[in-house]
Amino acid sequence: QVRLVQSGGGLVQAGGSLRLSCRTSGINFKIARMAWFRQAPGKERDFVAAISRDGTTNYTDSVKGRFTISRNNAWNTVFLQMNSLKVEDTADYYCQTTWGSLNWWGQGAQVTVSS
């Protein structure tokens, strides 16, 4: 059974930092491409960042230089370090992977950035 269990998130002032974690089970994490998405109220879920099995990363333009995606294969966990947070980063954040031709999602974590 594939599971993605998230932790982290919360309320932070603009300019602050938060770290999200996503622990996986039921997949061969070492070869899985992992990603983070976010969904602001009333908007669609959008791509934020991804990391491939070889550690190659890519980011949406709005978070480049502020967010860092990383992985720990020993822990089967992917992280999203978010620095210099802005009010517009406020959203529900979801980790995601594709395994067995299906998309799997974490339960979501609310991130609220106050001005």
Short mmCIF file of C-alpha atoms in Angstrom, two decimals:
data_model
loop_
_atom_site.label_atom_id
_atom_site.label_comp_id
_atom_site.label_asym_id
_atom_site.label_seq_id
_atom_site.Cartn_x
_atom_site.Cartn_y
_atom_site.Cartn_z
CA GLN A 1 0.00 0.00 0.00
CA VAL A 2 1.42 3.37 -1.04
CA ARG A 3 1.32 6.06 1.60
CA LEU A 4 2.64 9.60 1.68
CA VAL A 5 2.46 11.13 5.14
CA GLN A 6 3.24 14.80 5.50
CA SER A 7 4.36 16.84 8.45
CA GLY A 8 5.22 20.47 8.92
CA GLY A 9 3.44 23.60 7.84
CA GLY A 10 1.79 26.21 9.99
CA LEU A 11 1.62 29.95 10.42
CA VAL A 12 4.63 32.18 9.84
CA GLN A 13 5.26 35.85 9.24
CA ALA A 14 6.43 37.09 5.86
CA GLY A 15 10.16 36.60 5.54
CA GLY A 16 10.12 33.54 7.77
CA SER A 17 10.87 29.91 7.07
CA LEU A 18 9.10 26.58 7.27
CA ARG A 19 10.02 23.02 6.38
CA LEU A 20 7.66 20.40 5.05
CA SER A 21 8.36 16.67 5.20
CA CYS A 22 6.78 13.78 3.34
CA ARG A 23 7.54 10.25 4.43
CA THR A 24 6.69 7.51 1.99
CA SER A 25 6.02 3.81 2.19
CA GLY A 26 4.99 1.19 -0.33
CA ILE A 27 7.27 2.47 -3.09
CA ASN A 28 10.91 2.08 -4.03
CA PHE A 29 11.72 5.57 -2.87
CA LYS A 30 15.27 5.55 -4.22
CA ILE A 31 14.03 5.51 -7.82
CA ALA A 32 10.89 7.61 -7.38
CA ARG A 33 10.56 11.14 -8.66
CA MET A 34 9.05 13.24 -5.89
CA ALA A 35 7.29 16.56 -6.19
CA TRP A 36 5.54 19.26 -4.21
CA PHE A 37 2.40 21.05 -5.33
CA ARG A 38 0.34 23.75 -3.71
CA GLN A 39 -3.23 24.91 -3.88
CA ALA A 40 -4.28 28.37 -2.78
CA PRO A 41 -7.92 29.02 -1.82
CA GLY A 42 -10.11 29.13 -4.91
CA LYS A 43 -7.27 28.19 -7.24
CA GLU A 44 -6.00 25.11 -9.00
CA ARG A 45 -3.26 22.91 -7.63
CA ASP A 46 0.06 24.07 -9.06
CA PHE A 47 3.51 22.57 -9.34
CA VAL A 48 6.12 23.90 -6.91
CA ALA A 49 9.22 21.71 -7.10
CA ALA A 50 10.42 18.23 -8.00
CA ILE A 51 13.45 16.05 -7.41
CA SER A 52 14.42 13.08 -9.53
CA ARG A 53 16.14 9.86 -8.48
CA ASP A 54 19.54 11.33 -9.31
CA GLY A 55 18.91 14.48 -7.29
CA THR A 56 18.12 16.75 -10.21
CA THR A 57 15.74 19.46 -9.09
CA ASN A 58 13.43 21.89 -10.78
CA TYR A 59 11.24 24.67 -9.45
CA THR A 60 8.47 26.93 -10.54
CA ASP A 61 9.83 30.40 -11.19
CA SER A 62 8.09 32.07 -8.26
CA VAL A 63 9.98 29.99 -5.66
CA LYS A 64 13.42 29.78 -7.24
CA GLY A 65 16.10 30.92 -4.83
CA ARG A 66 13.73 30.67 -1.85
CA PHE A 67 12.58 27.05 -1.73
CA THR A 68 14.76 23.94 -1.71
CA ILE A 69 13.55 20.41 -2.34
CA SER A 70 15.69 17.57 -1.03
CA ARG A 71 15.44 13.88 -0.31
CA ASN A 72 16.79 11.41 2.19
CA ASN A 73 16.70 7.95 0.67
CA ALA A 74 17.55 6.26 3.97
CA TRP A 75 14.42 7.79 5.48
CA ASN A 76 12.21 7.47 2.36
CA THR A 77 11.45 11.13 2.89
CA VAL A 78 11.31 14.25 0.75
CA PHE A 79 11.58 17.74 2.17
CA LEU A 80 10.65 21.24 1.11
CA GLN A 81 12.58 23.98 2.84
CA MET A 82 10.80 27.29 2.35
CA ASN A 83 12.68 30.49 3.13
CA SER A 84 11.85 34.14 2.63
CA LEU A 85 8.18 33.24 2.62
CA LYS A 86 5.73 35.66 1.08
CA VAL A 87 2.03 36.18 1.68
CA GLU A 88 1.38 34.78 -1.78
CA ASP A 89 2.95 31.46 -0.73
CA THR A 90 -0.09 30.84 1.46
CA ALA A 91 -1.64 27.55 0.31
CA ASP A 92 -2.17 23.92 1.09
CA TYR A 93 0.96 22.02 0.12
CA TYR A 94 0.96 18.44 -1.13
CA CYS A 95 3.72 15.97 -1.85
CA GLN A 96 3.23 13.75 -4.86
CA THR A 97 4.69 10.83 -6.71
CA THR A 98 3.70 8.65 -9.61
CA TRP A 99 3.98 4.94 -8.89
CA GLY A 100 2.35 2.02 -10.64
CA SER A 101 0.98 4.46 -13.24
CA LEU A 102 -1.00 6.22 -10.53
CA ASN A 103 -0.55 9.59 -8.89
CA TRP A 104 -0.25 9.43 -5.13
CA TRP A 105 -0.68 12.40 -2.84
CA GLY A 106 0.08 13.31 0.72
CA GLN A 107 -2.73 14.47 2.97
CA GLY A 108 -1.74 18.12 2.61
CA ALA A 109 -0.30 20.70 4.96
CA GLN A 110 -1.56 24.22 5.42
CA VAL A 111 0.98 27.01 5.11
CA THR A 112 -0.19 30.48 6.06
CA VAL A 113 2.09 33.47 5.66
CA SER A 114 0.98 36.64 7.40
CA SER A 115 2.07 40.17 6.49
#
